[in-house]
CSV table of C-alpha atoms in Angstrom, one decimal:
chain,number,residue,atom,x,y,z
X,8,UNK,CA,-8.5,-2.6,-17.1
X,9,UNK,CA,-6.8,-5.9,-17.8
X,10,UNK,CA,-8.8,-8.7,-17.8
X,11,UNK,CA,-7.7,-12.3,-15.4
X,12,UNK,CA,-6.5,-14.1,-18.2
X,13,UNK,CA,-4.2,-11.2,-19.6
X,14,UNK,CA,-3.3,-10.0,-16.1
X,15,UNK,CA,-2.0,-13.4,-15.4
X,16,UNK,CA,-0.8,-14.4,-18.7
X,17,UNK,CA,3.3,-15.5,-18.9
X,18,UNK,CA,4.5,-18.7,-18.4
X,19,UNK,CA,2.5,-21.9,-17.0
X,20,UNK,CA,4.5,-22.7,-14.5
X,21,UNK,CA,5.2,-19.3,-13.0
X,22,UNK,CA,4.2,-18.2,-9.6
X,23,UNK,CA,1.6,-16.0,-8.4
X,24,UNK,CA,3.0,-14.2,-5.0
X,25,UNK,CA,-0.3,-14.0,-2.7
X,26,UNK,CA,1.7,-12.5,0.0
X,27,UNK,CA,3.1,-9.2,-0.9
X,28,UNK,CA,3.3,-5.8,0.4
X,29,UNK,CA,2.7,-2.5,-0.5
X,30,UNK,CA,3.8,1.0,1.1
X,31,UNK,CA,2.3,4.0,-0.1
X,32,UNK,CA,3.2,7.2,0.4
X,33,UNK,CA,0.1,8.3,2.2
X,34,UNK,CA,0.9,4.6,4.4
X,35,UNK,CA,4.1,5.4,5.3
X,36,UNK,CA,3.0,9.0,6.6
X,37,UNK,CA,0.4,7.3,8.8
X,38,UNK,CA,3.1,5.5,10.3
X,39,UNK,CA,5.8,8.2,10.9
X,40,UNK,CA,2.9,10.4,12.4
X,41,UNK,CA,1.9,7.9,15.0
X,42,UNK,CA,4.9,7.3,15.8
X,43,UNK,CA,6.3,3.8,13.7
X,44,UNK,CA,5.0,0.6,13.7
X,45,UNK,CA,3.6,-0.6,17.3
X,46,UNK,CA,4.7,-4.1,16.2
X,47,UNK,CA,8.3,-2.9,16.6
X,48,UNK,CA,9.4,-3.3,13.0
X,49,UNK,CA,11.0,-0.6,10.8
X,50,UNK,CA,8.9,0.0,7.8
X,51,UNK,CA,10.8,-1.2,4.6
X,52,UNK,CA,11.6,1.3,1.1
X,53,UNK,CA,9.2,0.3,-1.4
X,54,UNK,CA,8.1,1.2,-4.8
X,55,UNK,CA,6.3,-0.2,-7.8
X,56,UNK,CA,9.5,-0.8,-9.2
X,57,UNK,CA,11.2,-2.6,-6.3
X,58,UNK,CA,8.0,-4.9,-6.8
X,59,UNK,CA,8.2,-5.9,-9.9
X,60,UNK,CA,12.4,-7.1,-9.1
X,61,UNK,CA,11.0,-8.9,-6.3
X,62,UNK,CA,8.3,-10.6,-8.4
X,63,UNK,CA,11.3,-11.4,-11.1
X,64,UNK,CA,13.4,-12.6,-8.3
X,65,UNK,CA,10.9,-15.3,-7.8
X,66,UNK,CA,9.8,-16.1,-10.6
X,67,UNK,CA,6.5,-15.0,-10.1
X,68,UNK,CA,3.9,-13.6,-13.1
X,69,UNK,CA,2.0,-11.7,-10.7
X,70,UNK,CA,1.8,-10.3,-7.0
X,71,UNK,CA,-1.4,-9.4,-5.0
X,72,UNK,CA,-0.2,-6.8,-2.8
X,73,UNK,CA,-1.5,-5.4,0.4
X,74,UNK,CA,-1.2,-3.1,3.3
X,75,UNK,CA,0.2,-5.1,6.2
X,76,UNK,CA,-0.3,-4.6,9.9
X,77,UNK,CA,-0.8,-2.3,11.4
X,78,UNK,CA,-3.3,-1.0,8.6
X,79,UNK,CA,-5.6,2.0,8.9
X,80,UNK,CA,-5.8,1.4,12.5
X,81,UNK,CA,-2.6,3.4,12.9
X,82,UNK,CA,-5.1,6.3,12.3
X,83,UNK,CA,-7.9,5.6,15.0
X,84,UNK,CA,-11.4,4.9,14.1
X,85,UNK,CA,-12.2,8.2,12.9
X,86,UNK,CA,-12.6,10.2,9.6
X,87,UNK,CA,-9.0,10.4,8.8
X,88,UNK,CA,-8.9,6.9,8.9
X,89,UNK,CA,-11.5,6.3,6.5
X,90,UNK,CA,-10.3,8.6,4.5
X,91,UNK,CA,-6.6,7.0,4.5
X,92,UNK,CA,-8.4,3.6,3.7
X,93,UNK,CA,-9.8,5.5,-0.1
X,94,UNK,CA,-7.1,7.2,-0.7
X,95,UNK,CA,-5.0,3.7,-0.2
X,96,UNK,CA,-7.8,1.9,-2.3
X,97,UNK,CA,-7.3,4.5,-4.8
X,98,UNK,CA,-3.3,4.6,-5.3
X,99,UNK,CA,-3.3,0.5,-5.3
X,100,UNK,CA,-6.3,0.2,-8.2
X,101,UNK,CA,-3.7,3.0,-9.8
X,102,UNK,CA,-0.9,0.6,-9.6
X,103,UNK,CA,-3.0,-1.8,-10.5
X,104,UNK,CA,-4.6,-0.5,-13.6
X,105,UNK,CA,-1.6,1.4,-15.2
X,106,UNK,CA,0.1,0.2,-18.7
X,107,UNK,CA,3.1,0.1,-16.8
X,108,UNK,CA,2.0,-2.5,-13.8
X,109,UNK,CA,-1.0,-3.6,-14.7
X,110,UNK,CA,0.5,-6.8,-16.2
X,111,UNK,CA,2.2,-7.6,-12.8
X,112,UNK,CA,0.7,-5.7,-9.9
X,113,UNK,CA,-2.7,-6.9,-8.3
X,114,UNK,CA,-4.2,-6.1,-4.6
X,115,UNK,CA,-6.4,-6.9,-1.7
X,116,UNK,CA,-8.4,-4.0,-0.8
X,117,UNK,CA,-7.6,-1.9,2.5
X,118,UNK,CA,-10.7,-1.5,4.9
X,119,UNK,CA,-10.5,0.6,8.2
X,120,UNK,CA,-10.7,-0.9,11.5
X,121,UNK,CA,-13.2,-2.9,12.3
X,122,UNK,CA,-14.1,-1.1,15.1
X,123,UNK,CA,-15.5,1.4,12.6
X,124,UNK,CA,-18.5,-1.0,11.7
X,125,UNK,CA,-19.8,1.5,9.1
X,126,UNK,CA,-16.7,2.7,7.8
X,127,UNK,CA,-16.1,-0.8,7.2
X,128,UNK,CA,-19.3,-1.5,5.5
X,129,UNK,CA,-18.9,1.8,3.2
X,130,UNK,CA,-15.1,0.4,2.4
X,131,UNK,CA,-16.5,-2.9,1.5
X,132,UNK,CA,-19.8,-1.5,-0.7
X,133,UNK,CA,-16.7,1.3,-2.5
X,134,UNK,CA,-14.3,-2.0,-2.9
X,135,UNK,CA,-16.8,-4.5,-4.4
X,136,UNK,CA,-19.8,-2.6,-5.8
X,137,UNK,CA,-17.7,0.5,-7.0
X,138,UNK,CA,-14.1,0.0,-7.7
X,139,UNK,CA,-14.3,-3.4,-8.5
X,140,UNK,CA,-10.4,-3.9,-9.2
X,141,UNK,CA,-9.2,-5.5,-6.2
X,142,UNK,CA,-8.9,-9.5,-5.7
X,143,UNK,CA,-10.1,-10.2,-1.8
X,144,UNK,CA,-9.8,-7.9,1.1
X,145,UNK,CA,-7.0,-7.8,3.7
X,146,UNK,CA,-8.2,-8.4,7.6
X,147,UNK,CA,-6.4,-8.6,10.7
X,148,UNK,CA,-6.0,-11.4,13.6
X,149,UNK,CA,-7.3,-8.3,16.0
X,150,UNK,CA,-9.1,-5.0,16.4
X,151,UNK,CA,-7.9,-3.7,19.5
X,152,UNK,CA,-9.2,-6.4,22.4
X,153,UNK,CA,-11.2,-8.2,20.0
X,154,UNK,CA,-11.1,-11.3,17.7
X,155,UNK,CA,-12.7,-10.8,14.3
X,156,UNK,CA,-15.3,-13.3,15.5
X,157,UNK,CA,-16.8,-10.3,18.2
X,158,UNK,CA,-20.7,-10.3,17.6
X,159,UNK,CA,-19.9,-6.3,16.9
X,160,UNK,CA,-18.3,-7.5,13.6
X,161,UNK,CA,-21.5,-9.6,12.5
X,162,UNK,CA,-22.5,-6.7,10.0
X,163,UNK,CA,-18.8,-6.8,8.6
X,164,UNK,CA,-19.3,-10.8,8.2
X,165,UNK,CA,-22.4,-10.7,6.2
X,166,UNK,CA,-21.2,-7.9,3.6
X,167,UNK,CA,-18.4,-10.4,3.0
X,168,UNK,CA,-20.2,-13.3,2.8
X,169,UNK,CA,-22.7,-11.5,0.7
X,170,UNK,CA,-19.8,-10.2,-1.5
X,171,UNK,CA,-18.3,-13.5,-1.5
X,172,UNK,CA,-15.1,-12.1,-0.7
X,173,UNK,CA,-11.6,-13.4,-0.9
X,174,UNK,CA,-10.1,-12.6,2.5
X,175,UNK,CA,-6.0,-12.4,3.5
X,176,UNK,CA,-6.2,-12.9,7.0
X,177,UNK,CA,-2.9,-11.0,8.1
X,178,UNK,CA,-1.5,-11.0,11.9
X,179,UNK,CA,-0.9,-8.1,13.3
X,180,UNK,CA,0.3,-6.6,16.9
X,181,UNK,CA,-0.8,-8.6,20.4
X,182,UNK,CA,-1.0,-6.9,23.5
X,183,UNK,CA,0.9,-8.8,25.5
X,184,UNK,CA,3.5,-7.7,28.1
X,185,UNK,CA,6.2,-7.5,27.9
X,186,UNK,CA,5.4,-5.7,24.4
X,187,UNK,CA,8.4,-7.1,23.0
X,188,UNK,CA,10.6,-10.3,23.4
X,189,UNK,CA,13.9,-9.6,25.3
X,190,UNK,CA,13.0,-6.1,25.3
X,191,UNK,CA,13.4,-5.4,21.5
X,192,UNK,CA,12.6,-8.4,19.0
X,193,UNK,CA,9.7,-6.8,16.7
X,194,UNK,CA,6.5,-8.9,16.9
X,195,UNK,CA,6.5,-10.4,13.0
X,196,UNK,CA,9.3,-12.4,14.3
X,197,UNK,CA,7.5,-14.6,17.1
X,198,UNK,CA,4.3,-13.3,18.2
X,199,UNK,CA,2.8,-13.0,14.6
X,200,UNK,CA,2.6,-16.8,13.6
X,201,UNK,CA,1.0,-17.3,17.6
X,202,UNK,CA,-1.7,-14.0,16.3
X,203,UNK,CA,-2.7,-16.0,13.3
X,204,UNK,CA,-3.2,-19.6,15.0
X,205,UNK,CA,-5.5,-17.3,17.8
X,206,UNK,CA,-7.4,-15.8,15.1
X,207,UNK,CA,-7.7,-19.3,13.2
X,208,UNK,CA,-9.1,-21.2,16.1
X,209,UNK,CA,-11.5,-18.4,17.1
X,210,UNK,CA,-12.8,-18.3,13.2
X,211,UNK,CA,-13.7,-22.1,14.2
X,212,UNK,CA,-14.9,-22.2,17.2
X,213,UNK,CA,-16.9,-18.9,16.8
X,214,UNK,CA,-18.8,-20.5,14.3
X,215,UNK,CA,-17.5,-17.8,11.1
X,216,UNK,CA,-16.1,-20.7,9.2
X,217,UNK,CA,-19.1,-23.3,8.9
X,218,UNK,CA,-21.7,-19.9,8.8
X,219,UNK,CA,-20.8,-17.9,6.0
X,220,UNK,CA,-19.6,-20.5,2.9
X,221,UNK,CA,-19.4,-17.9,0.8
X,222,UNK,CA,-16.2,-16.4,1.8
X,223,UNK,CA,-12.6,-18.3,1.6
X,224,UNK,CA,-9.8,-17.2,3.9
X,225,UNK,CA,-5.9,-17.3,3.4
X,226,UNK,CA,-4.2,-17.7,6.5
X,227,UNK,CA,-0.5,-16.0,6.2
X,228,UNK,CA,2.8,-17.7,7.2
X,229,UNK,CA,1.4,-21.4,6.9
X,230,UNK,CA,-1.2,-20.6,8.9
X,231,UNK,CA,1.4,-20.0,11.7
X,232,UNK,CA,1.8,-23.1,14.1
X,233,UNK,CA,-2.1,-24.0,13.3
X,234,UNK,CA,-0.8,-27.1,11.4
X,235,UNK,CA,1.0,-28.7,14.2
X,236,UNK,CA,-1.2,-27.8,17.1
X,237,UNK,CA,-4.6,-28.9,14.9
X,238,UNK,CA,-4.5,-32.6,15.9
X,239,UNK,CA,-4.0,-31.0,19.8
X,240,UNK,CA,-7.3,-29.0,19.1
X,241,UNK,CA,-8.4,-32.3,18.3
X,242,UNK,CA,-7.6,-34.6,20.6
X,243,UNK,CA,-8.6,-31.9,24.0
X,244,UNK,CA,-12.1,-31.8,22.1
X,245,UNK,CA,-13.0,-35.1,22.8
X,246,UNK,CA,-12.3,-34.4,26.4
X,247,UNK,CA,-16.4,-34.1,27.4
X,248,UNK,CA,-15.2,-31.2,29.8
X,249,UNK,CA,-14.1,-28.9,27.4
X,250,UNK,CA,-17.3,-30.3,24.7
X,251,UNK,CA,-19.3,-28.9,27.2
X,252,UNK,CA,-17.7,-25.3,26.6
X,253,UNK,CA,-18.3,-24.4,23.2
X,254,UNK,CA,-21.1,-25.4,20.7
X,255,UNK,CA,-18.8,-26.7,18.0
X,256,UNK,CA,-18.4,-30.4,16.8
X,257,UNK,CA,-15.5,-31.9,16.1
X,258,UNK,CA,-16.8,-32.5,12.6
X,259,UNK,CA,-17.3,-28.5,12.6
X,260,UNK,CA,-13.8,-28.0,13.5
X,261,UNK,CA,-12.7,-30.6,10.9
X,262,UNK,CA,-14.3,-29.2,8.1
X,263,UNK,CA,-12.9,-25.5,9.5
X,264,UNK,CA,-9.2,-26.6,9.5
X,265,UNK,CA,-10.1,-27.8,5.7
X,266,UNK,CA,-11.6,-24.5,4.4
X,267,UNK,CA,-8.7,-22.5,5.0
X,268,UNK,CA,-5.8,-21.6,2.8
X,269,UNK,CA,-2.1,-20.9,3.7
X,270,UNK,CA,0.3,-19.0,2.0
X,271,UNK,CA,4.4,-19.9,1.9
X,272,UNK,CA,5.7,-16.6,3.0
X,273,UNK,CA,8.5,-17.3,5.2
X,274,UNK,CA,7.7,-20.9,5.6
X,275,UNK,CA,9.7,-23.2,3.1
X,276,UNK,CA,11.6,-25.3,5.4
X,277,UNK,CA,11.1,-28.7,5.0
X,278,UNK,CA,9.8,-29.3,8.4
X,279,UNK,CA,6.8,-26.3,7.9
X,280,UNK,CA,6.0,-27.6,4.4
X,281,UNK,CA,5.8,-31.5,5.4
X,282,UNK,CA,3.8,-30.5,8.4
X,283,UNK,CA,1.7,-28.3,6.1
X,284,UNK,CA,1.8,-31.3,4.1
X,285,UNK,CA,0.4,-33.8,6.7
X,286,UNK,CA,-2.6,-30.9,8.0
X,287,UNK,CA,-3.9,-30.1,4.7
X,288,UNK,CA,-4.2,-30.8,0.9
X,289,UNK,CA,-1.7,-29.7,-1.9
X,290,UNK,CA,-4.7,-27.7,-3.7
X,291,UNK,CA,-5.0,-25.5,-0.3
X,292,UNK,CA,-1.2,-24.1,-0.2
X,293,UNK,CA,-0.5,-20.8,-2.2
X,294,UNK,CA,2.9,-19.0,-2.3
X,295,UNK,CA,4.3,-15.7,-0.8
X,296,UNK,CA,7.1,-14.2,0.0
X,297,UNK,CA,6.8,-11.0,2.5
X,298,UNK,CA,8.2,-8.8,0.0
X,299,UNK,CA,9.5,-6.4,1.3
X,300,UNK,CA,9.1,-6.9,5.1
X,301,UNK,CA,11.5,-9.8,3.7
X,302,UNK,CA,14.2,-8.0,1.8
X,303,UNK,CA,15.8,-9.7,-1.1
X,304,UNK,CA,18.4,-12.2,0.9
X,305,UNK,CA,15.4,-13.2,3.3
X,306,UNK,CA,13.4,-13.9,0.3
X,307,UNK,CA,16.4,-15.5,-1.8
X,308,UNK,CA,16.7,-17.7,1.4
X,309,UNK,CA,13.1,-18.7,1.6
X,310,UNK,CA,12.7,-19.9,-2.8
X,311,UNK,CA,16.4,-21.2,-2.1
X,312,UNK,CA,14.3,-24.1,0.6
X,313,UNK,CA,11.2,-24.2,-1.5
X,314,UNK,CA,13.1,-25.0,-4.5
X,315,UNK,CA,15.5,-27.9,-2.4
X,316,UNK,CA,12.2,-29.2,-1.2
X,317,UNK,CA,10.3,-29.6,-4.3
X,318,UNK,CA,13.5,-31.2,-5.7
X,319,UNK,CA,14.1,-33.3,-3.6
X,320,UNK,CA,11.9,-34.4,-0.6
X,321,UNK,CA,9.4,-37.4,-1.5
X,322,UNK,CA,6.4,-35.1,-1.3
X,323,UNK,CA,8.3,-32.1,-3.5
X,324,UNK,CA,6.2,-32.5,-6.3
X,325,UNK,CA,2.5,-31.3,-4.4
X,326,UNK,CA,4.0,-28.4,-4.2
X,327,UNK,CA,5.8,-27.8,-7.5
X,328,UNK,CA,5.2,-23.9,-9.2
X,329,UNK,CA,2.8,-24.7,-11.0
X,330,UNK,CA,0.7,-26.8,-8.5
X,331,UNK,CA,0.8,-23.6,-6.6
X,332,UNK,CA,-0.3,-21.2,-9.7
X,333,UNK,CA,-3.1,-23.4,-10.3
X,334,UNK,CA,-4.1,-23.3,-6.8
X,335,UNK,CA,-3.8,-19.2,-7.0
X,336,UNK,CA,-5.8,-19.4,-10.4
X,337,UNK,CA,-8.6,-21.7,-8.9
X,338,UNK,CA,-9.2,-19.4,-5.7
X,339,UNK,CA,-9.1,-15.9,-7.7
X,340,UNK,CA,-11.7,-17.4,-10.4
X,341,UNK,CA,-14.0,-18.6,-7.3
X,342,UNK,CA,-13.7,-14.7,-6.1
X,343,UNK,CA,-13.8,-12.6,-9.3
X,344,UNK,CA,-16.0,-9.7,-9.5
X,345,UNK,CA,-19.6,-10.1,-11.2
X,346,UNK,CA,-21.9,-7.7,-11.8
X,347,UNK,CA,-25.2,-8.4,-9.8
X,348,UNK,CA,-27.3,-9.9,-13.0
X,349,UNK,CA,-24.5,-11.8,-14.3
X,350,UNK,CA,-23.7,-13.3,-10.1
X,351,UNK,CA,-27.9,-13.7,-10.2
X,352,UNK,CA,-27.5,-16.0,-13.3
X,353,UNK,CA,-24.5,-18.0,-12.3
X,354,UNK,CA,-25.7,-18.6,-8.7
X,355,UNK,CA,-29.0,-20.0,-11.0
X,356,UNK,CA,-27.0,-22.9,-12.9
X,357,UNK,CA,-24.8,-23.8,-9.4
């Protein structure tokens, strides 16, 4: 296995893409035998190779990839799904690990859904205890009719905090109706920024974010539109009628909004970056691109306005390549894997 500084070893200023997708075989026949993608969006060609051009296209050293909605819940909550959730783990630590990847390709780990409370906790105990190969752990903005706060996930929460897990927070379908905007517009295109924001806010006001420290969370797509409705959030809280309905501060939801971290993918305009900009600091933005749910002239679009806006806009340089590497290096190197004596001895000198 390569180690973090080989596996992330070319130039300084390269990027690391945090926000990459994987399809494997065994994936894509999940999919097809359910029927497609509820979301509504046809599932893209991929391969190793096809990753590594997209990685090259953007300059990037190295990409974390990960299953994307809708996950292993496109096989229930059953035994098949746990066992698509292994065999997943498996093929990405493959990628991962060969002499032909292993200098490029990374991953968050697949879990089923969290509906399956102990298939989750097995997943997580295999992933961190076992394998110990991937970077974080992909969850949803849902399981079915609930928000990943739901006191049935409170098991799920402690294994990750006790892991101190990396987590990419990933939207995925809503059940809204009408299903789809103007009868056919797949969900990633509108609904899936709204998912996130839900699924941020409820991590707050649940109480996740202030009770388990030990976990960080990457909010996909800038977080959504988290960092222009934040200061709204704000402002209704100091209304004392809704105080009164929820046992989070202000301070609380202050120090929430802070903790996260938001990846780029698909949100390089200049008015989602300054408004990124004006919600967070630099050291909390990491880049993405989609790949390949954003095929190459999506993607070519996207670097095309992260590139004019580090250029040129007054704030460019926060966000300059290698601000972001550094920012991906920092986060992985709070996360990496340590074997339970060496974690014991650490944790002793913090």
């Amino acid at each position: 296995m390569a180690t973090e500084s080989s596996t992330i070893s070319m130039a300084s200023g390269a990027l690391i893409d945090v926000h990459a997708h994987a399809l494997p075989p065994a994936y894509l026949a999940a999919i097809e035998a359910a029927g497609g993608d509820p979301s509504g969006y046809p599932s893209p060609i991929w391969s190793p190779e096809a990753a590594l051009n997209s990685l090259s296209l953007s300059g990037a050293s190295l990409g974390i990839f990960s299953v994307s909605a809708p996950g292993v819940s496109i096989a229930g909550t059953g035994q098949t799904a746990r066992d698509l959730a292994r065999t997943l783990n498996t093929q990405l630590a493959c990628y991962a690990t060969s002499a032909e990847y292993s200098s490029r390709l990374s991953f968050f780990g697949v879990l089923p859904d969290w509906k399956d409370v102990d298939g989750t906790l097995e997943e997580l105990d295999f992933l961190f205890s076992h394998q110990k190969l991937c970077k974080g752990v992909t969850i949803f903005t849902s399981y079915g009719p609930y928000l990943p706060s739901n006191p049935l996930f409170k098991p799920i929460w402690d294994k990750l905090n006790h892991y101190r897990a990396l987590i990419f927070l990933h939207p995925t379908t809503l059940d809204v109706t009408p299903r789809f905007i103007a009868s056919s517009l797949p969900q990633p295109v509108v609904d899936y920024p709204i998912a996130t924001t839900r699924a941020a806010v409820d991590l707050i006001f649940s109480g996740i974010m202030r009770d388990y420290p030990d976990i960080d969370i990457i909010l996909s797509h800038a977080g959504g539109t988290l960092p222009y409705l934040a200061s709204r959030i704000e402002s209704l809280l100091l209304n004392p009628a809704l105080t009164n309905l929820t046992h989070i501060s202000l301070e609380d939801v202050k120090a929430g909004f802070a903790k996260f971290y938001f990846d780029t993918a698909l949100s390089t305009s200049a008015a989602q970056l300054n408004s990124l900009l004006d919600f967070t600091s630099p050291s909390r933005v990491l880049f993405g691109t989609d790949f390949p749910y954003a095929g190459k002239e999506a993607i070519s679009a996207v670097l095309d306005k992260y590139h004019t806006f580090v250029a040129t806009n007054p704030r460019g340089s926060a966000l300059r390549p290698e601000v972001l590497r550094q920012n991906t290096l920092g986060i992985l190197a709070r996360h990496e894997h340590r074997d339970s004596q060496e974690k014991t001895e650490v944790d002793q000198l913090e």
